[in-house]
Every structure is written in structure tokens, then in C-alpha cells.
Short mmCIF file of C-alpha atoms and ligand atoms in Angstrom, two decimals:
data_model
loop_
_atom_site.label_atom_id
_atom_site.label_comp_id
_atom_site.label_asym_id
_atom_site.label_seq_id
_atom_site.Cartn_x
_atom_site.Cartn_y
_atom_site.Cartn_z
CA MET A 1 21.97 -100.67 15.56
CA ARG A 2 19.18 -101.98 13.53
CA ARG A 3 19.78 -101.89 9.80
CA LYS A 4 17.44 -99.54 7.94
CA SER A 5 15.12 -101.71 5.77
CA LEU A 6 12.09 -101.03 3.85
CA GLU A 7 8.64 -101.42 5.62
CA VAL A 8 6.69 -104.31 4.25
CA LYS A 9 3.06 -105.10 5.14
CA ILE A 10 2.07 -108.71 5.08
CA GLY A 11 -1.70 -109.05 5.72
CA ASN A 12 -2.14 -107.23 9.00
CA VAL A 13 1.53 -107.52 9.99
CA LEU A 14 3.98 -104.83 9.45
CA MET A 15 7.69 -105.72 9.27
CA GLY A 16 11.01 -104.13 8.39
CA ALA A 17 11.91 -100.48 9.16
CA ASN A 18 11.73 -100.17 12.96
CA HIS A 19 9.08 -102.75 13.62
CA PRO A 20 10.10 -105.51 15.94
CA VAL A 21 11.59 -108.66 14.31
CA VAL A 22 8.74 -110.84 13.34
CA ILE A 23 8.59 -114.55 14.03
CA GLN A 24 7.48 -117.03 11.41
CA SER A 25 7.16 -120.74 10.89
CA MET A 26 5.91 -123.36 8.42
CA THR A 27 3.66 -126.18 8.55
CA ASN A 28 4.58 -129.71 7.76
CA THR A 29 1.06 -131.14 7.10
CA ASP A 30 -0.26 -131.93 3.81
CA THR A 31 -1.77 -128.54 2.77
CA ALA A 32 -4.53 -130.44 0.76
CA ASP A 33 -5.55 -131.86 4.07
CA ILE A 34 -7.60 -128.88 5.21
CA GLU A 35 -8.38 -129.74 8.79
CA SER A 36 -4.98 -130.90 9.88
CA SER A 37 -3.25 -127.78 8.10
CA LEU A 38 -5.91 -125.55 9.89
CA GLN A 39 -5.07 -127.17 13.26
CA GLN A 40 -1.25 -126.72 12.74
CA VAL A 41 -1.68 -123.17 11.71
CA VAL A 42 -3.76 -122.47 14.79
CA ALA A 43 -1.08 -124.21 16.94
CA LEU A 44 1.60 -122.36 15.58
CA ALA A 45 -0.20 -119.02 15.83
CA ASP A 46 -1.21 -119.87 19.37
CA ALA A 47 2.39 -120.58 20.04
CA GLY A 48 3.33 -117.02 18.83
CA SER A 49 3.99 -117.45 15.17
CA GLU A 50 3.17 -114.12 13.67
CA LEU A 51 3.22 -115.40 9.92
CA VAL A 52 2.72 -119.03 9.02
CA ARG A 53 3.93 -120.58 5.67
CA LEU A 54 2.32 -123.48 3.99
CA THR A 55 3.72 -125.42 0.91
CA VAL A 56 1.47 -125.02 -2.19
CA ASN A 57 2.83 -127.82 -4.36
CA VAL A 58 -0.06 -129.27 -6.17
CA GLU A 59 -3.51 -128.09 -7.36
CA ALA A 60 -5.28 -129.63 -4.51
CA ALA A 61 -3.10 -127.72 -2.06
CA ALA A 62 -3.92 -124.46 -4.08
CA LEU A 63 -7.74 -125.42 -3.79
CA ALA A 64 -7.35 -125.88 0.02
CA ILE A 65 -5.69 -122.53 0.67
CA PRO A 66 -8.94 -120.42 0.38
CA HIS A 67 -10.75 -122.85 2.66
CA ILE A 68 -7.99 -122.81 5.15
CA LYS A 69 -7.99 -118.97 5.32
CA GLU A 70 -11.80 -118.87 5.61
CA LYS A 71 -11.77 -121.30 8.52
CA LEU A 72 -9.02 -119.33 10.21
CA LEU A 73 -10.82 -116.15 9.97
CA ALA A 74 -14.07 -117.81 11.26
CA LYS A 75 -12.02 -118.87 14.36
CA GLY A 76 -10.73 -115.28 14.78
CA TYR A 77 -7.23 -115.95 13.49
CA THR A 78 -5.93 -113.15 11.42
CA THR A 79 -2.40 -114.55 11.18
CA PRO A 80 -1.06 -114.05 7.70
CA ILE A 81 -0.51 -117.15 5.63
CA ILE A 82 2.16 -117.43 3.02
CA GLY A 83 2.31 -119.92 0.00
CA ASP A 84 5.50 -121.73 -0.57
CA PHE A 85 5.93 -122.28 -4.48
CA HIS A 86 8.53 -124.25 -6.36
CA TYR A 87 8.56 -125.44 -9.95
CA ASN A 88 4.81 -124.78 -10.56
CA GLY A 89 3.95 -121.67 -8.67
CA HIS A 90 3.23 -119.73 -11.89
CA THR A 91 0.58 -122.39 -12.96
CA LEU A 92 -1.06 -122.76 -9.53
CA LEU A 93 -1.40 -118.99 -8.93
CA THR A 94 -2.98 -118.52 -12.30
CA LYS A 95 -5.09 -121.53 -12.40
CA VAL A 96 -6.47 -121.09 -8.90
CA PRO A 97 -7.21 -117.25 -8.37
CA ALA A 98 -8.97 -118.04 -5.07
CA CYS A 99 -5.54 -119.31 -3.62
CA ALA A 100 -3.75 -116.18 -5.04
CA GLU A 101 -6.26 -113.96 -3.33
CA ALA A 102 -6.46 -115.84 0.00
CA LEU A 103 -2.63 -115.93 0.50
CA ASP A 104 -1.00 -112.87 2.20
CA LYS A 105 2.36 -113.46 0.55
CA TYR A 106 3.98 -115.56 -2.02
CA ARG A 107 7.51 -117.11 -1.68
CA ILE A 108 9.29 -117.64 -4.94
CA ASN A 109 12.49 -119.59 -5.16
CA PRO A 110 14.28 -118.23 -8.12
CA GLY A 111 16.38 -121.35 -8.52
CA ASN A 112 13.02 -123.38 -9.01
CA VAL A 113 11.18 -121.31 -11.48
CA GLY A 114 12.58 -122.85 -14.72
CA PHE A 115 15.67 -122.14 -17.01
CA GLY A 116 16.68 -119.40 -19.33
CA GLU A 117 13.64 -117.82 -21.08
CA THR A 118 11.19 -120.14 -19.22
CA HIS A 119 12.51 -118.79 -15.99
CA ASP A 120 11.99 -115.16 -16.86
CA LYS A 121 8.44 -115.94 -18.35
CA ASN A 122 7.31 -118.05 -15.28
CA PHE A 123 8.83 -115.56 -12.89
CA LYS A 124 7.07 -112.73 -14.47
CA GLN A 125 3.83 -114.52 -14.39
CA MET A 126 4.00 -114.88 -10.75
CA ILE A 127 4.91 -111.30 -10.14
CA GLU A 128 2.03 -110.25 -12.30
CA VAL A 129 -0.37 -112.33 -10.12
CA ALA A 130 1.19 -110.60 -7.02
CA LEU A 131 0.65 -107.17 -8.58
CA LYS A 132 -3.06 -108.10 -9.50
CA TYR A 133 -3.70 -109.04 -5.83
CA ASP A 134 -1.50 -106.50 -4.39
CA LYS A 135 0.58 -109.11 -2.43
CA PRO A 136 4.15 -108.95 -1.34
CA VAL A 137 6.57 -111.71 -2.33
CA ARG A 138 9.68 -113.27 -0.78
CA ILE A 139 12.52 -113.97 -3.17
CA GLY A 140 13.78 -116.99 -1.23
CA VAL A 141 17.10 -118.27 -2.45
CA ASN A 142 18.47 -121.50 -0.97
CA TRP A 143 21.83 -122.98 -1.65
CA GLY A 144 20.23 -126.32 -2.36
CA SER A 145 18.36 -125.18 -5.24
CA LEU A 146 20.65 -122.24 -6.40
CA ASP A 147 20.39 -121.29 -9.97
CA GLN A 148 23.42 -123.07 -11.41
CA SER A 149 23.89 -120.72 -14.46
CA ILE A 150 24.66 -117.97 -11.89
CA LEU A 151 27.16 -120.26 -9.79
CA ASN A 152 28.77 -121.62 -12.99
CA ARG A 153 29.44 -118.07 -14.38
CA LEU A 154 30.88 -116.70 -11.13
CA MET A 155 33.05 -119.88 -10.84
CA ASP A 156 34.38 -119.36 -14.35
CA GLU A 157 35.12 -115.60 -13.74
CA ASN A 158 36.79 -116.70 -10.36
CA GLY A 159 38.85 -119.15 -12.17
CA ARG A 160 40.21 -116.39 -14.42
CA SER A 161 40.80 -113.97 -11.61
CA LYS A 162 44.36 -113.19 -10.23
CA LYS A 163 43.10 -113.36 -6.77
CA PRO A 164 40.52 -116.28 -6.88
CA LYS A 165 38.09 -116.56 -3.96
CA SER A 166 37.33 -119.68 -2.15
CA ALA A 167 34.38 -121.87 -3.38
CA GLU A 168 32.31 -120.87 -0.18
CA GLU A 169 32.76 -117.18 -0.91
CA ILE A 170 31.73 -117.70 -4.61
CA MET A 171 28.58 -119.63 -3.32
CA VAL A 172 27.80 -116.66 -0.97
CA ASP A 173 28.22 -114.22 -3.91
CA ALA A 174 25.99 -116.43 -6.17
CA LEU A 175 23.14 -116.54 -3.62
CA CYS A 176 23.22 -112.85 -3.05
CA GLU A 177 23.45 -112.11 -6.88
CA SER A 178 20.44 -114.55 -7.47
CA ALA A 179 18.42 -112.81 -4.84
CA LEU A 180 19.31 -109.28 -5.88
CA THR A 181 18.89 -109.87 -9.71
CA SER A 182 15.45 -111.46 -9.12
CA ALA A 183 14.37 -108.68 -6.91
CA LYS A 184 15.45 -106.16 -9.58
CA MET A 185 13.51 -108.09 -12.13
CA ALA A 186 10.56 -108.02 -9.94
CA HIS A 187 10.79 -104.28 -9.56
CA GLU A 188 11.10 -103.88 -13.33
CA TYR A 189 8.05 -105.89 -13.69
CA GLY A 190 6.17 -103.29 -11.57
CA LEU A 191 6.56 -104.65 -8.02
CA SER A 192 7.33 -102.00 -5.36
CA PRO A 193 10.52 -102.53 -3.35
CA ASN A 194 8.38 -102.42 -0.13
CA LYS A 195 6.44 -105.57 -1.51
CA ILE A 196 9.80 -107.44 -1.67
CA VAL A 197 11.31 -109.55 1.11
CA ILE A 198 14.66 -111.35 0.42
CA SER A 199 16.32 -114.43 2.00
CA VAL A 200 19.58 -116.23 1.24
CA LYS A 201 19.57 -119.56 3.15
CA MET A 202 22.41 -121.90 3.59
CA SER A 203 22.91 -124.80 6.27
CA HIS A 204 26.43 -123.76 7.57
CA VAL A 205 26.38 -121.05 10.38
CA GLN A 206 29.42 -119.09 9.07
CA ASP A 207 28.23 -119.21 5.41
CA VAL A 208 24.75 -117.78 6.56
CA ILE A 209 26.36 -115.01 8.60
CA LYS A 210 28.59 -114.12 5.57
CA ALA A 211 25.65 -114.25 3.13
CA TYR A 212 23.34 -112.14 5.05
CA THR A 213 25.99 -109.63 5.93
CA LEU A 214 26.90 -109.22 2.35
CA LEU A 215 23.24 -108.89 1.30
CA ALA A 216 22.60 -106.31 3.98
CA SER A 217 25.36 -104.07 2.69
CA GLN A 218 24.02 -104.25 -0.77
CA CYS A 219 20.27 -103.49 -0.50
CA ASP A 220 17.58 -102.12 1.82
CA TYR A 221 14.94 -104.82 1.28
CA ALA A 222 13.55 -106.32 4.24
CA LEU A 223 15.36 -109.56 5.07
CA HIS A 224 14.00 -112.98 6.19
CA VAL A 225 16.78 -114.48 7.97
CA GLY A 226 17.19 -118.17 8.83
CA LEU A 227 19.59 -121.19 8.83
CA THR A 228 18.23 -123.65 6.41
CA GLU A 229 18.02 -127.46 7.39
CA ALA A 230 19.21 -126.62 10.90
CA GLY A 231 18.73 -130.25 12.20
CA MET A 232 17.05 -131.70 15.09
CA GLY A 233 16.69 -130.82 18.78
CA THR A 234 19.45 -129.01 20.58
CA LYS A 235 21.74 -129.20 17.57
CA GLY A 236 19.27 -127.48 15.47
CA ALA A 237 18.33 -124.91 18.05
CA VAL A 238 22.01 -124.18 18.83
CA ALA A 239 23.06 -123.81 15.25
CA SER A 240 20.20 -121.45 14.49
CA THR A 241 20.80 -119.38 17.52
CA ALA A 242 24.62 -119.00 16.64
CA ALA A 243 23.60 -117.78 12.98
CA LEU A 244 20.68 -115.63 14.12
CA ALA A 245 22.20 -114.09 17.26
CA ASN A 246 25.21 -112.73 15.34
CA LEU A 247 23.05 -111.28 12.50
CA LEU A 248 20.32 -109.84 14.86
CA GLN A 249 22.99 -108.44 17.20
CA ASN A 250 24.31 -106.62 14.18
CA GLY A 251 20.88 -105.26 13.37
CA ILE A 252 20.34 -107.54 10.43
CA GLY A 253 17.00 -109.40 10.06
CA ASP A 254 13.27 -108.29 9.93
CA THR A 255 11.75 -111.70 10.22
CA ILE A 256 13.14 -115.00 11.33
CA ARG A 257 12.35 -118.67 11.11
CA VAL A 258 14.19 -121.60 12.81
CA SER A 259 13.93 -124.61 10.63
CA LEU A 260 14.16 -127.42 13.11
CA THR A 261 13.61 -131.06 12.18
CA PRO A 262 10.88 -132.30 14.44
CA ALA A 263 10.97 -135.87 15.93
CA PRO A 264 8.51 -138.12 14.15
CA ASP A 265 5.86 -137.50 16.95
CA GLY A 266 7.49 -134.13 17.80
CA ASP A 267 5.80 -130.76 18.45
CA ARG A 268 6.05 -128.40 15.51
CA THR A 269 5.50 -125.33 17.54
CA GLU A 270 9.04 -125.94 19.11
CA GLU A 271 10.55 -123.79 16.21
CA VAL A 272 8.43 -120.86 17.37
CA ARG A 273 9.49 -121.29 21.00
CA VAL A 274 13.26 -121.18 19.96
CA CYS A 275 12.71 -118.09 17.88
CA GLN A 276 11.08 -116.40 20.89
CA LEU A 277 13.88 -117.56 23.24
CA ILE A 278 16.58 -116.01 20.76
CA LEU A 279 14.85 -112.68 20.57
CA GLN A 280 14.20 -112.73 24.28
CA ALA A 281 17.83 -113.77 25.07
CA LEU A 282 19.13 -110.86 22.94
CA GLY A 283 16.65 -108.42 24.65
CA GLN A 284 15.11 -107.56 21.44
CA ARG A 285 11.57 -108.84 22.47
CA GLN A 286 9.94 -110.19 25.62
CA PHE A 287 7.36 -113.04 25.44
CA GLN A 288 7.27 -114.76 28.89
CA PRO A 289 8.71 -113.93 32.34
CA SER A 290 12.39 -115.09 32.67
CA VAL A 291 13.53 -117.45 35.23
CA THR A 292 17.10 -117.11 36.20
CA ALA A 293 18.41 -120.40 37.72
CA CYS A 294 21.87 -121.59 38.69
CA PRO A 295 23.17 -124.92 37.28
CA GLY A 296 23.58 -126.48 40.64
CA CYS A 297 26.91 -128.01 41.74
CA GLY A 298 28.31 -130.12 44.69
CA ARG A 299 26.75 -127.71 46.99
CA THR A 300 23.11 -129.00 46.12
CA THR A 301 22.59 -132.44 47.15
CA ASN A 302 18.74 -132.51 46.49
CA THR A 303 16.74 -131.72 43.42
CA LEU A 304 14.62 -129.18 45.08
CA PHE A 305 15.84 -126.02 43.15
CA GLN A 306 15.66 -127.94 39.90
CA GLU A 307 12.05 -129.02 40.53
CA MET A 308 11.21 -125.48 41.62
CA THR A 309 12.73 -124.01 38.29
CA GLN A 310 10.85 -126.53 36.22
CA GLU A 311 7.54 -125.69 38.05
CA MET A 312 8.11 -121.95 37.50
CA GLU A 313 8.73 -122.48 33.87
CA GLN A 314 5.52 -124.39 33.76
CA PHE A 315 3.56 -122.05 35.87
CA PHE A 316 4.39 -119.16 33.43
CA LYS A 317 3.49 -121.12 30.47
CA GLU A 318 0.14 -121.82 31.90
CA LYS A 319 -0.36 -118.25 33.44
CA MET A 320 0.54 -116.27 30.45
CA PRO A 321 -2.62 -116.85 28.46
CA VAL A 322 -4.56 -116.20 31.57
CA TRP A 323 -2.72 -113.00 32.45
CA LYS A 324 -2.96 -111.66 28.90
CA LYS A 325 -6.63 -112.28 28.84
CA GLN A 326 -6.81 -110.33 32.08
CA GLY A 327 -5.11 -107.55 30.26
CA LEU A 328 -2.02 -107.39 32.46
CA LYS A 329 0.45 -105.20 30.62
CA GLY A 330 4.21 -105.84 30.68
CA VAL A 331 4.02 -109.13 32.65
CA GLU A 332 6.44 -110.81 30.23
CA THR A 333 9.20 -108.52 31.46
CA LEU A 334 8.93 -110.00 34.99
CA LYS A 335 12.27 -111.62 36.18
CA ILE A 336 12.47 -114.20 38.91
CA ALA A 337 15.43 -116.09 40.31
CA VAL A 338 15.57 -119.65 41.63
CA MET A 339 19.02 -120.29 43.16
CA GLY A 340 20.64 -123.39 44.75
CA CYS A 341 22.58 -122.10 47.72
CA ILE A 342 23.85 -119.00 49.59
CA VAL A 343 27.02 -118.49 47.35
CA ASN A 344 25.16 -116.63 44.60
CA GLY A 345 21.63 -117.11 45.72
CA PRO A 346 20.93 -113.92 47.77
CA GLY A 347 22.99 -111.81 45.16
CA GLU A 348 21.19 -113.11 42.19
CA SER A 349 17.78 -112.94 43.85
CA LYS A 350 18.21 -109.36 44.72
CA GLN A 351 18.75 -108.60 41.09
CA ALA A 352 15.42 -110.15 40.02
CA ASP A 353 11.86 -108.99 40.59
CA ILE A 354 11.23 -111.88 42.93
CA GLY A 355 14.07 -114.37 43.93
CA ILE A 356 14.43 -117.21 46.22
CA SER A 357 17.73 -118.67 47.52
CA LEU A 358 17.24 -122.26 48.42
CA PRO A 359 19.36 -123.89 51.07
CA GLY A 360 22.42 -125.84 49.76
CA SER A 361 23.77 -128.90 51.56
CA GLY A 362 24.85 -128.13 55.05
CA GLU A 363 23.07 -124.94 55.21
CA ASN A 364 20.11 -124.03 57.50
CA PRO A 365 16.99 -125.46 55.71
CA LYS A 366 15.31 -121.97 55.14
CA ALA A 367 15.00 -120.04 51.82
CA PRO A 368 15.05 -116.30 51.94
CA VAL A 369 12.80 -114.61 49.39
CA PHE A 370 13.58 -111.07 47.89
CA ILE A 371 11.16 -108.87 46.32
CA ASP A 372 12.62 -105.88 44.41
CA GLY A 373 15.95 -106.27 46.06
CA GLN A 374 14.64 -106.50 49.61
CA LYS A 375 14.44 -109.73 51.80
CA VAL A 376 10.66 -110.04 52.76
CA THR A 377 10.39 -113.42 54.25
CA THR A 378 11.98 -116.86 54.79
CA LEU A 379 10.27 -120.00 53.58
CA GLU A 380 10.61 -123.56 54.68
CA GLY A 381 8.93 -126.97 54.65
CA PRO A 382 6.72 -128.69 52.11
CA GLN A 383 4.41 -125.74 51.40
CA MET A 384 7.62 -123.72 50.09
CA MET A 385 6.79 -124.10 46.40
CA MET A 386 3.17 -123.22 46.69
CA THR A 387 3.84 -120.22 48.91
CA PHE A 388 6.41 -118.95 46.45
CA LYS A 389 3.99 -119.37 43.54
CA LYS A 390 1.29 -117.34 45.44
CA MET A 391 3.75 -114.74 46.18
CA VAL A 392 4.61 -114.37 42.40
CA GLU A 393 0.97 -114.28 41.51
CA ASP A 394 0.26 -111.59 44.11
CA TYR A 395 3.38 -109.54 42.77
CA VAL A 396 2.28 -109.95 39.17
CA GLN A 397 -1.27 -108.77 40.09
CA GLN A 398 -0.08 -105.74 42.02
CA LYS A 399 2.65 -104.67 39.71
CA PHE A 400 0.95 -105.27 36.24
CA GLY A 401 -2.80 -105.13 37.19
CA ASN A 402 -4.66 -101.82 36.80
S1 LIG B 11 24.51 -120.73 43.52
FE1 LIG B 11 25.34 -122.27 44.82
S2 LIG B 11 24.41 -124.32 44.02
FE2 LIG B 11 24.11 -122.79 42.44
S3 LIG B 11 25.89 -123.16 41.15
FE3 LIG B 11 26.33 -121.44 42.48
S4 LIG B 11 27.44 -122.50 44.18
FE4 LIG B 11 26.36 -124.02 43.11
#
């Protein structure tokens, strides 16, 4: 069951409470480079990112933010943008009021706001800006930049304890304490709890699960959930999935980000796609028709079913924007099956909206097609792929059209 969290409004996006889990991402362009940042925000939004964060690290970046926002709106993009602040956020937000106004949320890292009295003064200054412009904030704690005074105090206390905890447990406790103390301070400075989102990111799966589980038991703030520094490619996607799936399955998480390291010429939007796949695999949200395909084995001696699976994935990628524009409702729930042989082919195909069971080696070279559980035809020959796609298109128009 979904954890009961407070509803937070970020620009035009509602999250927390009973709202669907929101997908977010972060740019890796130089924010001061208005055109390339704009292009990347647009690409991320087109890919399905519902919130996009940009670093605001220097005055030139702060000055660029209102221009990026203005150009986004001119292009028809209302996707909220979030400013990521470290060290000098209090200065930038006060010195460049147009930036403070244009951003839809501020991310504050309590470990990077200053020390002692300076910390409290700078933190208060940022909260006052949030109050002035009526903006929500994320208290984003990261173990790489954790407030060391909290960690040292908890370590000392633990050292005197009769039942000392492990260093990992103390780290988890310190992250949660840092987040909750900062949230309490923000509240005392006047920020309403429904303007506060919290995150406690770490880079090991088990630590992240423990930290968010503890945090979720101690507050009802909306939670931004993610594994920080997840890494590259499959490793990053799998580690993020392991952490997020566990938490989301237990109802924890109101917005997610997958922090993938892209290849030097890689596609930044991949992190959005992974978020979508996680939510879709868990059955929490649907974004694109799903293709069930078998892995293949010694019963498949050609690559036809692999090619067909690949083609169908690509077909849906290209068709979804067209079908959306056409106003087809619910098309993302479509399920198709592409199977390699008679062993599981007909059975799995019957479970899908449309399924095709391709012939394995030694089988009659014919492929039965099932629609809504019933065998409707048998395909064969070089036209098989094209005919199957046409059948899918017809089914979509019939089932999801007006
Ligand atoms: S459906 Fe057939 S080809 Fe596919 S994995 Fe199973 S036995 Fe192998």
C-alpha cells in the first residue's frame, strides 16, 4: 500500500498523497549555455520527464534560468524546472531574483550550506526566498556531502552505547537526522510541510533501502527517491531498479530519479526511460505497450523472433506520439507477445491482446496469431512482419479509437 505522504505542488505538477509517482531527471549541460540547456530540457521532457533539474552553480547559470524558462514556455513546455544549489544558493537566489522566480522548486543540500551559525543563516536565507516566491524546496541529503557534525556526534554517542550499531547504520541514522532537522528548521522559518520534499541518497542499494524505510517511518513529507551515483549502463539501471523496486513496492516514493552515468556521447534521456520501465514493470504506471518475448533457446535456429521483437519495440516507440496526438486513450496498456516456438508460444500469445507464435526449428514454418485469446490467422513468408504490424495497428485503432 502507498505510504500516506503530504501533497506537494511543483509548478503544474502534483505529487505525493495519492498522485502517481512522478518521474524526474537532471540536465548535464552547462546551465549558462541557454540553448544547449534548453534543448536538453526539451529532450528530457519529450522522453517523459515530468520535472527537470538544472544545476545553478554560478551567477551566469542563475542569469540563464529565466531565459530557459521563458523559451520553454514559448515552445509550449510547462515542465517544471528545479534549481540545484550547493554552497552559494543563498547568494545566487538573492542576487538574481529572476532566477528565484523562474524556478519551480529549489533543491537545498543541508551538507553544503555552510557550517555552524553560517549554516543556519544561509539556510534561513534560502527558505526566506522560497517563502517570498511561494516555492517548494527539496531538502536533498547526500552521503557524499553529509553534515559531518551530525555524523561525528552520532558516532561518539554510538561509541558510548552498550549496544553499538554498525558504521553503516550510523550513516543511515545521520542522513535521516540531517534531513528531518533541516525540514523542521524550514518549517520553523515558516515553510509549510506541504512545500517540503525530502531525499536521503546513498550509492549502495541496501543502504538506500534502509535509509528511506527509516525516513518513511518518521515523517509524512513527500519523498524523492533515488540511488545516487548509480553508475553506467546496465549496472546503473539494475542497481537503481533493485533499490527503487523494493521501496516503491512498499509504497515508499513520490518522485523518482535514476542517476545514470551516460557514455561520453550517450543519450541523457536514458535515465527517464529506465524510470518508466521500473514503474511499468511494477504495474504502477503505464507508458508504452509492452512486448512479451521469450529469450529463445536451442529450439530457435534463426533470428526472426528477435528481429520481430526489436521491430515491435521500435514500432511502438515511433507510433506512441502519433497515437497520443490522435487521442487514443489507454493504448499504453496494450500487451503483445512475440514467441519463439510452439512450447510456450501459443499459451503466452493467448494471454496477450495480440500474440504471435513463430515457428521454432523443425516446426511447420507458419506462425499462428492470437487476438484476445483466440487464434485468428496463420502468417508465413517474408510479409509476416508487415502483416503483423498492420494487425496491431488495426487492433489499436479499433480498441482505443473513438
Ligand atoms: S518459447 Fe520456445 S523458443 Fe522460446 S524459450 Fe521457450 S522453448 Fe525456447
